[in-house]
Coordinates of C-alpha atoms and ligand atoms in Angstrom, one line a residue:
M1 CA 76.8 64.5 52.7
A2 CA 73.9 62.0 52.1
D3 CA 74.9 59.9 55.1
Q4 CA 75.0 62.8 57.5
Q5 CA 72.0 63.9 59.6
H6 CA 71.7 67.6 60.0
Y7 CA 70.5 69.5 63.1
D8 CA 70.3 73.1 64.2
A9 CA 72.3 72.1 67.3
I10 CA 74.2 69.2 68.5
V11 CA 74.7 68.9 72.3
I12 CA 77.4 66.5 73.5
G13 CA 76.4 64.9 76.8
A14 CA 73.1 64.2 78.5
G15 CA 74.1 65.1 82.0
I16 CA 72.7 68.0 84.0
S17 CA 73.7 70.6 81.5
G18 CA 72.9 68.6 78.3
L19 CA 69.4 67.8 79.5
Y20 CA 68.5 71.4 80.4
Q21 CA 70.1 72.7 77.2
L22 CA 68.0 70.3 75.1
H23 CA 64.9 71.5 76.9
R24 CA 65.8 75.2 76.3
L25 CA 66.7 74.8 72.7
R26 CA 63.5 73.0 72.0
Q27 CA 61.7 76.1 73.3
L28 CA 63.4 78.0 70.5
G29 CA 61.8 75.6 68.0
M30 CA 65.2 74.2 67.0
T31 CA 66.1 70.7 65.9
V32 CA 68.5 69.2 68.4
R33 CA 70.4 66.0 68.8
V34 CA 72.0 65.1 72.1
L35 CA 74.9 62.6 71.7
E36 CA 75.6 60.7 74.8
A37 CA 78.3 58.1 75.4
G38 CA 76.5 56.2 78.2
T39 CA 73.4 54.1 78.0
G40 CA 71.3 56.5 80.0
V41 CA 71.0 60.1 81.1
G42 CA 72.7 61.6 84.2
G43 CA 76.3 62.3 83.2
T44 CA 78.4 62.4 86.4
W45 CA 75.5 60.7 88.3
Y46 CA 75.3 58.0 85.6
W47 CA 79.0 57.2 85.6
N48 CA 80.0 57.6 89.2
R49 CA 78.1 54.7 90.8
Y50 CA 80.8 53.8 93.2
P51 CA 79.8 52.7 96.7
G52 CA 79.1 55.7 98.9
A53 CA 78.7 58.2 96.1
R54 CA 76.4 61.0 97.3
F55 CA 75.9 64.8 97.2
D56 CA 78.2 67.0 99.1
S57 CA 75.9 70.0 98.6
E58 CA 72.3 70.1 99.9
S59 CA 70.0 68.0 97.7
Y60 CA 67.4 70.7 97.4
S61 CA 70.0 73.3 96.4
Y62 CA 71.1 71.0 93.6
S63 CA 67.7 70.6 92.0
Y64 CA 66.9 72.3 88.7
S65 CA 65.0 75.5 89.6
F66 CA 63.5 76.2 86.1
S67 CA 60.3 74.3 86.6
E68 CA 58.0 75.1 89.5
E69 CA 56.0 72.0 88.8
L70 CA 59.2 69.8 89.0
L71 CA 60.1 71.4 92.3
Q72 CA 56.6 70.7 93.6
E73 CA 56.7 67.1 92.5
W74 CA 60.0 65.9 93.6
D75 CA 60.8 64.8 97.2
W76 CA 64.4 64.4 98.4
S77 CA 64.8 61.7 101.0
E78 CA 68.1 63.0 102.6
H79 CA 69.8 66.4 103.0
F80 CA 72.7 64.9 101.0
A81 CA 71.1 62.3 98.7
A82 CA 73.0 59.2 97.5
Q83 CA 73.8 58.7 93.8
P84 CA 70.9 56.3 93.0
E85 CA 68.4 58.9 94.1
T86 CA 70.1 61.7 92.1
L87 CA 70.2 59.4 89.0
R88 CA 66.4 58.6 89.6
Y89 CA 65.8 62.4 89.7
L90 CA 67.6 63.1 86.4
N91 CA 65.7 60.2 84.8
Y92 CA 62.5 61.6 86.1
V93 CA 63.4 65.0 84.6
A94 CA 64.2 63.3 81.3
D95 CA 60.8 61.6 81.3
K96 CA 58.8 64.6 82.5
F97 CA 60.1 66.8 79.8
D98 CA 60.1 64.0 77.2
L99 CA 63.8 64.6 76.5
R100 CA 64.8 61.0 75.5
R101 CA 63.4 61.2 72.0
D102 CA 66.2 63.6 71.0
I103 CA 69.0 61.8 72.9
Q104 CA 71.1 59.2 71.2
F105 CA 72.8 56.9 73.7
R106 CA 75.9 54.7 73.2
S107 CA 77.2 57.6 71.0
R108 CA 80.7 58.8 72.0
V109 CA 81.8 61.7 70.0
S110 CA 85.3 61.3 68.7
A111 CA 85.7 64.4 66.4
A112 CA 84.0 67.7 65.7
H113 CA 85.4 69.8 62.8
F114 CA 84.2 73.3 61.9
Q115 CA 83.4 73.8 58.2
D116 CA 84.4 77.3 57.2
T117 CA 82.4 77.3 53.9
T118 CA 79.0 76.4 55.5
N119 CA 79.5 77.7 59.1
T120 CA 78.5 74.3 60.4
W121 CA 80.1 71.6 62.5
D122 CA 80.8 68.0 61.3
V123 CA 80.5 65.6 64.2
T124 CA 81.8 62.0 64.1
L125 CA 81.1 59.3 66.6
E126 CA 83.5 56.5 67.5
D127 CA 81.4 54.1 65.4
G128 CA 82.0 56.3 62.4
S129 CA 78.4 57.7 62.1
R130 CA 78.3 61.4 61.1
F131 CA 76.2 64.4 61.9
S132 CA 76.3 68.1 61.1
S133 CA 74.9 71.1 62.9
R134 CA 74.9 74.9 62.9
F135 CA 75.7 75.0 66.6
L136 CA 77.9 72.7 68.7
I137 CA 77.3 72.8 72.4
T138 CA 79.6 70.9 74.7
A139 CA 78.0 69.6 77.8
I140 CA 80.8 67.2 78.6
G141 CA 81.5 68.1 82.3
P142 CA 84.6 69.4 84.1
L143 CA 85.2 66.0 85.8
S144 CA 84.4 63.3 83.3
A145 CA 87.6 62.0 81.8
P146 CA 88.8 59.4 84.4
T147 CA 92.4 58.6 84.7
L148 CA 94.1 55.4 85.9
P149 CA 97.4 55.7 87.7
T150 CA 100.5 55.3 85.6
I151 CA 101.9 52.6 87.8
P152 CA 103.8 49.8 86.1
G153 CA 101.6 46.7 85.8
V154 CA 98.4 48.5 86.2
D155 CA 96.7 46.2 83.7
S156 CA 98.2 43.0 85.1
F157 CA 96.0 42.5 88.1
L158 CA 93.9 39.3 87.8
G159 CA 91.3 40.1 90.5
A160 CA 88.5 42.6 90.0
S161 CA 89.5 46.2 89.6
F162 CA 87.4 49.3 89.0
H163 CA 87.9 53.0 88.5
T164 CA 85.2 54.8 90.6
A165 CA 83.9 56.7 87.6
R166 CA 83.5 53.5 85.6
W167 CA 81.8 51.5 88.2
P168 CA 79.7 48.5 87.0
H169 CA 76.0 48.6 87.0
E170 CA 75.8 45.4 88.9
P171 CA 76.3 45.4 92.7
V172 CA 79.9 44.6 93.9
S173 CA 80.1 42.7 97.2
F174 CA 83.1 43.4 99.5
E175 CA 81.9 40.9 102.1
G176 CA 85.0 39.1 103.4
K177 CA 87.1 40.4 100.5
R178 CA 90.6 41.9 100.6
V179 CA 90.1 45.3 99.1
A180 CA 92.6 48.1 98.2
V181 CA 91.7 51.7 97.5
I182 CA 94.2 54.0 95.7
G183 CA 93.3 57.7 96.1
T184 CA 92.0 59.8 99.0
G185 CA 90.2 62.7 97.2
A186 CA 86.5 63.4 97.7
T187 CA 85.7 60.1 95.8
G188 CA 88.2 58.0 97.7
V189 CA 86.9 59.2 101.0
Q190 CA 83.3 58.4 100.2
T191 CA 84.3 55.0 98.9
I192 CA 86.6 54.1 101.8
Q193 CA 84.0 54.9 104.5
E194 CA 81.4 52.7 102.7
V195 CA 83.7 49.8 101.7
A196 CA 85.0 49.7 105.3
K197 CA 81.6 48.6 106.5
T198 CA 81.7 45.2 104.9
A199 CA 85.2 44.4 103.5
G200 CA 87.2 41.6 105.1
T201 CA 90.2 43.9 105.0
L202 CA 90.7 47.3 103.5
T203 CA 94.1 48.8 102.6
V204 CA 94.1 52.5 101.7
F205 CA 97.0 53.7 99.6
Q206 CA 97.3 57.4 100.3
R207 CA 99.7 59.8 98.5
T208 CA 98.4 63.2 99.6
P209 CA 96.0 63.4 102.6
N210 CA 93.2 65.9 102.3
W211 CA 91.4 68.0 104.9
C212 CA 88.0 66.4 105.3
A213 CA 85.1 67.7 107.2
P214 CA 81.9 66.1 108.6
L215 CA 78.9 66.0 106.2
M216 CA 76.3 65.7 108.9
N217 CA 73.7 64.1 106.6
A218 CA 70.2 63.5 107.8
K219 CA 66.9 62.1 106.5
I220 CA 64.2 64.5 105.3
D221 CA 60.7 63.6 106.4
A222 CA 57.4 64.7 104.8
A223 CA 57.0 67.7 107.1
E224 CA 60.5 68.9 106.5
M225 CA 60.2 68.4 102.7
A226 CA 57.1 70.6 102.8
K227 CA 59.0 73.3 104.6
I228 CA 61.9 73.0 102.1
R229 CA 59.4 73.2 99.2
A230 CA 57.8 76.3 100.6
G231 CA 61.2 77.9 101.0
Y232 CA 62.4 77.2 97.4
P233 CA 62.1 80.8 96.2
E234 CA 64.1 82.1 99.1
L235 CA 66.7 79.3 98.8
F236 CA 67.4 79.9 95.1
K237 CA 67.5 83.6 95.7
R238 CA 70.2 83.0 98.3
C239 CA 72.1 80.7 96.0
Q240 CA 72.2 83.5 93.4
E241 CA 73.7 85.9 96.0
T242 CA 76.4 83.8 97.5
F243 CA 80.0 83.7 96.1
A244 CA 79.8 80.2 94.6
C245 CA 76.0 79.6 94.5
F246 CA 76.0 77.4 97.7
I247 CA 73.5 78.0 100.4
H248 CA 76.4 78.9 102.7
T249 CA 77.3 82.6 103.0
V250 CA 80.9 83.6 103.7
D251 CA 81.4 85.1 107.2
P252 CA 82.1 88.8 106.6
R253 CA 84.5 88.9 109.6
G254 CA 88.2 88.5 109.3
T255 CA 89.8 85.7 111.3
F256 CA 91.7 88.1 113.5
E257 CA 88.8 90.5 114.0
V258 CA 87.4 88.2 116.7
S259 CA 88.7 87.0 120.0
D260 CA 90.4 83.6 120.3
E261 CA 87.3 82.3 122.1
E262 CA 84.9 83.6 119.4
R263 CA 87.0 82.2 116.6
E264 CA 87.2 78.7 118.2
A265 CA 83.5 78.7 118.9
T266 CA 82.9 79.7 115.2
Y267 CA 85.1 76.8 114.0
E268 CA 83.3 74.4 116.4
R269 CA 79.9 75.5 115.1
L270 CA 80.9 75.1 111.5
Y271 CA 82.6 71.7 112.1
A272 CA 79.3 70.5 113.6
S273 CA 77.1 72.0 110.9
P274 CA 76.0 70.1 107.7
G275 CA 77.7 70.5 104.4
F276 CA 80.2 72.9 103.1
G277 CA 79.7 75.6 105.7
I278 CA 83.2 75.2 107.1
W279 CA 84.6 75.7 103.6
Q280 CA 82.2 78.2 102.1
G281 CA 80.9 79.9 105.2
N282 CA 84.1 80.5 107.1
F283 CA 85.9 83.7 107.9
R284 CA 86.3 85.8 104.7
D285 CA 90.1 85.7 104.7
M286 CA 90.5 81.9 105.2
L287 CA 91.7 81.2 101.7
T288 CA 93.8 84.3 101.2
D289 CA 95.6 85.0 104.5
R290 CA 98.3 82.4 105.3
K291 CA 98.0 83.0 109.1
A292 CA 94.2 82.7 109.0
N293 CA 94.5 79.6 107.0
A294 CA 97.0 78.1 109.4
L295 CA 94.5 78.6 112.3
I296 CA 91.7 76.7 110.7
S297 CA 94.1 74.0 109.5
D298 CA 95.3 73.7 113.1
F299 CA 91.7 73.4 114.3
V300 CA 90.9 70.6 111.8
A301 CA 94.2 68.8 112.6
R302 CA 93.2 68.7 116.3
K303 CA 89.9 67.2 115.3
I304 CA 91.7 64.5 113.3
R305 CA 94.0 63.7 116.3
Q306 CA 91.0 63.4 118.5
R307 CA 89.1 61.1 116.2
V308 CA 91.9 58.7 115.2
K309 CA 93.2 56.6 118.1
N310 CA 96.6 55.7 116.7
Q311 CA 98.5 59.0 116.7
A312 CA 101.0 57.8 114.1
V313 CA 98.1 57.1 111.8
A314 CA 96.5 60.5 112.7
E315 CA 99.7 62.3 111.7
K316 CA 99.7 60.6 108.3
L317 CA 96.1 61.7 107.7
I318 CA 96.9 65.4 108.4
P319 CA 97.9 67.3 105.3
K320 CA 101.3 68.9 105.6
N321 CA 101.7 70.4 102.1
H322 CA 98.6 72.5 101.8
G323 CA 96.1 74.3 104.1
F324 CA 92.5 73.7 104.8
G325 CA 90.2 74.5 101.9
T326 CA 92.9 75.1 99.4
R327 CA 91.8 71.9 97.7
R328 CA 88.2 70.7 97.4
V329 CA 87.2 69.6 100.9
P330 CA 86.0 66.0 100.9
M331 CA 83.0 65.6 103.0
E332 CA 82.9 62.6 105.3
T333 CA 80.8 60.5 107.6
K334 CA 83.0 58.7 110.1
Y335 CA 85.9 58.6 107.7
Y336 CA 88.5 59.2 110.3
E337 CA 87.0 56.5 112.6
V338 CA 87.5 53.9 109.8
Y339 CA 91.2 54.0 110.7
N340 CA 90.3 52.8 114.2
Q341 CA 89.0 49.5 112.8
D342 CA 91.4 46.5 113.2
N343 CA 90.9 45.4 109.5
I344 CA 91.9 48.7 108.0
T345 CA 95.5 49.7 107.0
L346 CA 96.7 53.0 105.8
V347 CA 99.7 52.9 103.6
D348 CA 101.6 56.2 103.1
I349 CA 102.9 55.8 99.6
L350 CA 105.2 58.8 99.9
E351 CA 107.0 56.8 102.5
T352 CA 106.8 53.4 100.8
P353 CA 106.0 54.1 97.1
I354 CA 104.0 51.6 95.0
E355 CA 106.5 49.9 92.8
R356 CA 104.0 48.0 90.7
I357 CA 100.7 46.4 90.5
T358 CA 101.1 42.6 90.3
P359 CA 98.7 39.9 89.1
T360 CA 97.8 39.3 92.8
G361 CA 98.0 42.7 94.3
I362 CA 100.2 45.7 94.9
K363 CA 103.9 45.8 95.7
T364 CA 105.3 48.8 97.6
S365 CA 109.0 49.4 98.3
K366 CA 108.4 47.6 101.6
T367 CA 105.6 45.0 101.3
E368 CA 103.8 42.9 98.7
Y369 CA 100.1 42.9 99.3
E370 CA 97.5 40.5 98.0
F371 CA 94.0 41.6 97.1
D372 CA 90.7 40.4 95.6
I373 CA 89.6 43.9 94.5
I374 CA 91.5 47.1 93.7
I375 CA 89.6 50.3 93.5
F376 CA 91.1 53.2 91.6
A377 CA 89.8 56.5 93.1
T378 CA 92.4 58.3 91.1
G379 CA 90.4 61.1 89.7
F380 CA 90.1 62.9 86.4
D381 CA 91.9 64.7 83.7
A382 CA 89.8 67.7 84.9
I383 CA 88.4 70.7 83.1
T384 CA 90.2 70.4 79.8
G385 CA 90.6 66.6 79.7
S386 CA 87.1 65.9 78.3
F387 CA 87.9 68.4 75.5
D388 CA 91.3 66.9 74.9
R389 CA 89.7 63.5 74.3
I390 CA 87.7 64.8 71.3
D391 CA 89.4 65.9 68.1
I392 CA 87.9 69.4 68.1
R393 CA 89.1 71.5 65.2
G394 CA 88.1 75.1 64.4
T395 CA 88.9 77.4 61.5
G396 CA 91.8 76.4 59.3
G397 CA 91.9 73.0 61.0
Q398 CA 93.4 74.3 64.2
R399 CA 93.1 71.9 67.1
L400 CA 91.6 73.1 70.4
K401 CA 94.0 70.8 72.3
D402 CA 96.9 72.6 70.7
R403 CA 95.4 76.0 71.2
W404 CA 95.1 75.2 74.9
K405 CA 98.5 73.6 75.3
S406 CA 99.6 76.2 77.9
G407 CA 96.2 76.5 79.5
P408 CA 92.7 77.3 78.3
E409 CA 91.9 80.6 76.7
T410 CA 88.2 81.5 76.5
Y411 CA 85.7 84.2 76.2
L412 CA 83.4 84.2 79.3
G413 CA 84.3 80.5 79.6
V414 CA 81.8 79.8 76.9
L415 CA 83.5 80.6 73.5
V416 CA 86.9 80.3 71.9
E417 CA 88.0 82.6 69.0
G418 CA 88.6 80.4 66.0
F419 CA 85.9 77.9 67.0
P420 CA 82.8 79.6 65.7
N421 CA 79.3 78.4 66.8
M422 CA 80.8 76.2 69.5
M423 CA 79.6 77.0 73.0
M424 CA 80.9 75.3 76.2
L425 CA 78.7 74.5 79.2
M426 CA 80.8 74.3 82.4
G427 CA 83.9 74.8 80.3
P428 CA 87.2 76.2 81.6
H429 CA 87.0 79.8 83.0
T430 CA 83.3 79.6 84.0
A431 CA 82.1 79.9 87.5
L432 CA 81.7 76.3 88.7
G433 CA 80.6 76.3 92.4
N434 CA 77.3 74.7 93.1
I435 CA 77.2 73.1 89.7
P436 CA 73.4 73.0 88.8
R437 CA 73.0 76.6 89.8
S438 CA 75.9 77.6 87.5
I439 CA 74.7 75.3 84.8
E440 CA 71.2 76.8 84.7
Y441 CA 72.8 80.3 84.2
N442 CA 75.3 79.0 81.6
V443 CA 72.5 77.2 79.6
D444 CA 70.2 80.2 79.7
W445 CA 73.0 82.5 78.5
V446 CA 73.9 80.2 75.6
T447 CA 70.2 79.8 74.7
G448 CA 69.9 83.6 74.7
L449 CA 72.8 83.8 72.3
V450 CA 71.5 81.1 70.0
G451 CA 68.1 82.7 70.1
Y452 CA 69.6 86.0 69.2
A453 CA 71.3 84.4 66.2
K454 CA 68.0 82.9 65.1
D455 CA 66.1 86.1 65.4
H456 CA 68.7 88.1 63.5
G457 CA 69.4 85.5 60.8
L458 CA 73.0 85.1 61.9
T459 CA 74.9 81.9 60.9
R460 CA 78.2 82.6 62.5
L461 CA 78.9 83.5 66.1
E462 CA 82.5 83.9 67.2
A463 CA 84.5 85.4 70.1
T464 CA 87.1 87.9 69.1
E465 CA 90.8 87.6 69.8
A466 CA 90.6 90.7 72.0
G467 CA 87.6 89.3 73.8
V468 CA 89.4 86.1 74.6
A469 CA 92.6 87.9 75.6
S470 CA 90.7 90.2 77.9
W471 CA 88.6 87.5 79.6
T472 CA 91.6 85.2 80.0
D473 CA 93.6 88.0 81.6
H474 CA 90.7 88.8 83.8
V475 CA 90.4 85.2 85.0
K476 CA 94.1 85.0 85.6
S477 CA 94.1 88.3 87.6
L478 CA 91.2 86.9 89.8
G479 CA 93.5 84.0 90.8
V480 CA 96.2 86.2 92.2
G481 CA 96.5 85.9 95.9
L482 CA 94.4 82.7 96.3
L483 CA 96.2 80.1 98.3
S484 CA 94.5 77.4 96.3
N485 CA 96.4 78.4 93.2
E486 CA 99.7 77.6 95.0
V487 CA 98.6 74.0 95.5
N488 CA 98.6 71.0 93.1
S489 CA 95.1 69.7 92.5
W490 CA 92.7 69.1 89.6
M491 CA 91.6 72.7 90.2
T492 CA 95.0 73.9 89.1
G493 CA 95.1 71.6 86.2
I494 CA 97.5 69.1 87.7
N495 CA 97.1 65.4 86.9
S496 CA 100.2 63.3 87.6
N497 CA 98.9 60.6 85.3
V498 CA 98.6 62.7 82.2
E499 CA 101.5 63.8 80.1
G500 CA 101.8 67.6 79.9
K501 CA 99.6 68.3 83.0
Q502 CA 102.3 68.8 85.6
T503 CA 102.4 72.5 85.5
R504 CA 99.8 74.6 87.4
I505 CA 97.5 76.6 85.3
I506 CA 94.5 78.9 85.9
A507 CA 91.7 76.7 84.6
R508 CA 88.8 78.0 86.8
Y509 CA 87.1 81.3 87.1
S510 CA 87.7 82.2 90.8
G511 CA 85.7 85.4 91.1
S512 CA 82.2 85.5 92.5
A513 CA 79.3 84.0 90.6
P514 CA 77.2 87.2 90.9
A515 CA 80.1 89.1 89.2
Y516 CA 80.4 86.4 86.5
R517 CA 76.7 86.7 85.8
A518 CA 76.7 90.5 85.8
R519 CA 79.5 90.4 83.1
C520 CA 77.7 87.9 80.9
D521 CA 74.3 89.7 81.3
D522 CA 76.0 92.9 80.2
V523 CA 77.4 91.3 77.0
A524 CA 73.9 90.0 76.2
A525 CA 72.2 93.3 77.0
N526 CA 74.6 95.1 74.6
G527 CA 73.6 92.8 71.7
Y528 CA 76.8 90.7 71.9
Q529 CA 78.7 93.6 70.4
E530 CA 82.0 92.3 71.7
M531 CA 81.6 89.3 69.5
A532 CA 82.0 88.8 65.8
L533 CA 78.5 88.0 64.4
S534 CA 77.6 87.5 60.8
Ligands
NAP1 P1 90.9 63.8 93.1 O1 90.4 64.7 94.0 O2 91.8 64.3 92.0 O3 91.7 62.6 93.9 C1 92.4 61.6 93.2 C2 93.2 60.9 94.3 O4 93.9 59.9 93.6 C3 94.2 61.7 95.0 O5 94.2 61.3 96.3 C4 95.5 61.5 94.3 O6 96.6 61.7 95.0 C5 95.3 60.0 94.0 N1 96.1 59.5 92.9 C6 96.1 59.9 91.6 N2 97.0 59.3 90.9 C7 97.7 58.5 91.7 C8 98.8 57.7 91.5 N3 99.4 57.5 90.3 N4 99.3 57.1 92.6 C9 98.7 57.2 93.8 N5 97.7 58.0 94.1 C10 97.2 58.7 93.0 O7 89.7 63.0 92.4 P2 88.3 62.6 93.0 O8 88.4 62.2 94.4 O9 87.6 61.7 92.1 O10 87.5 64.0 93.1 C11 87.5 64.9 92.0 C12 86.4 65.9 92.2 O11 85.2 65.3 91.9 C13 86.3 66.4 93.6 O12 87.3 67.3 94.0 C14 84.9 67.0 93.6 O13 84.9 68.2 93.0 C15 84.2 66.0 92.7 N6 83.5 65.0 93.5 C16 82.3 65.4 94.0 C17 81.6 64.6 94.8 C18 80.3 65.1 95.4 O14 79.8 66.2 95.2 N7 79.6 64.4 96.1 C19 82.1 63.4 95.2 C20 83.3 63.0 94.7 C21 84.0 63.8 93.8 P3 97.3 63.2 95.0 O15 96.4 64.1 95.7 O16 98.6 63.0 95.6 O17 97.4 63.6 93.5

């Protein structure tokens, strides 16, 4: 088509994966267009500008590792950097590698249709402009399709209201304001503890409490940064060896292999240590053995009771329907102490459900509240949601959304049979964990595959039905026995606000990252023989 620009590859999204994928494909000498909905780079860190947004994993473990020069140039100011710093970092990367000239902003992809006759993808933007490419690489993120609650009247509020993942670029002042927050996941917790510092009043609407743990953030001075920099090779090596690419190594001991005193001392040490140690570095059976899980849950419950003065409020903040670590653990800085402030109210909406959002506030079954600002920290249509929002069609016009109706089916989490030349970065069934570490591997593997096609004059790369069936079965079998798969959360594909997402599915790869990489390396080393290449 004359009005269609053609590229070797189209990458959807200019977040951490899209940026690196562009850099790598350029090294193959390919023409690439990155289509990005936002006005700038950064993906997650571009969109999630809500107050208090910051890393939950160590800043330096979150850096790209592919460029020694970049590692040497960049200083992190805190062990867990705040969102503005991360966004600055990703902008710095985009400038350093001159990435912007191949990125088109304000370009939300609405459709991508495979063309069987030419083995190419037709890609359409919301504004109607069209592109075509040999390869289509989705870098659209597992947590990028925000969802508002399906509460009656949600659009009727006349004050200011924001979803955390669509936060305005201008500062929002809470000074003296009556603020409501709905949602107490990792985002809600970060938001609440920040807004509580200045709001006139803050009312938190909590449906399910989560098990939170102290972040223990601290500044990094020049001397410490120099030390961190010198330790990068060792740090990235460690991240390659751990289960989920975090710097924390799981404790090889079982919960009941140590004395009561030793166990308690271990929990205390982990609770007082920075970052995900208490989640990722705990006893090896914490997430598989119910009794082991009950002990750590009891430990954290005691901490909550100690930190929250009003014991009725403390009880509401202690999860009762899932154990510690079976959902993503929100990391906090004085979160529980917020509830000791006089101007903060916790509303348990299981006890007094929200009936509707009104022009002036929120009405529960018991009380009508008035607010100036409502913040929706209500999460995402995770993992498959960002795919569902694009009309992706493979061979014979089949829709990916229909194909995945009962849960995703993939080959290595990267390809889907019937959708040739489409590769997913951080798609369903890949190892997520410490995201940039997983992304770098994912991107390198996809680059290897695309490079192989280029070198061998291949125009069509496709997963086989058998390959998809076997990987999907494998991923499902890895999930057996994990307590987290018995719990409703975005990780099990649940979103109460999205039709059809009320049944738990296995959406994530839950094996170890080293095992994932070994399997993918093997496929590449064998010349992708398991795939259909032509
Ligand atoms: P989330 O964990 O899915 O939490 C959404 C919250 O909104 C939950 O408390 C949920 O309650 C509540 N909610 C949803 N719909 C509701 C409704 N209709 N009525 C009342 N409450 C409702 O989402 P998130 O907090 O945005 O976090 C998602 C993920 O993003 C995290 O798990 C994490 O992986 C990532 N994240 C990372 C960072 C970081 O690295 N620094 C920070 C923030 C988030 P229920 O639990 O009852 O459904």
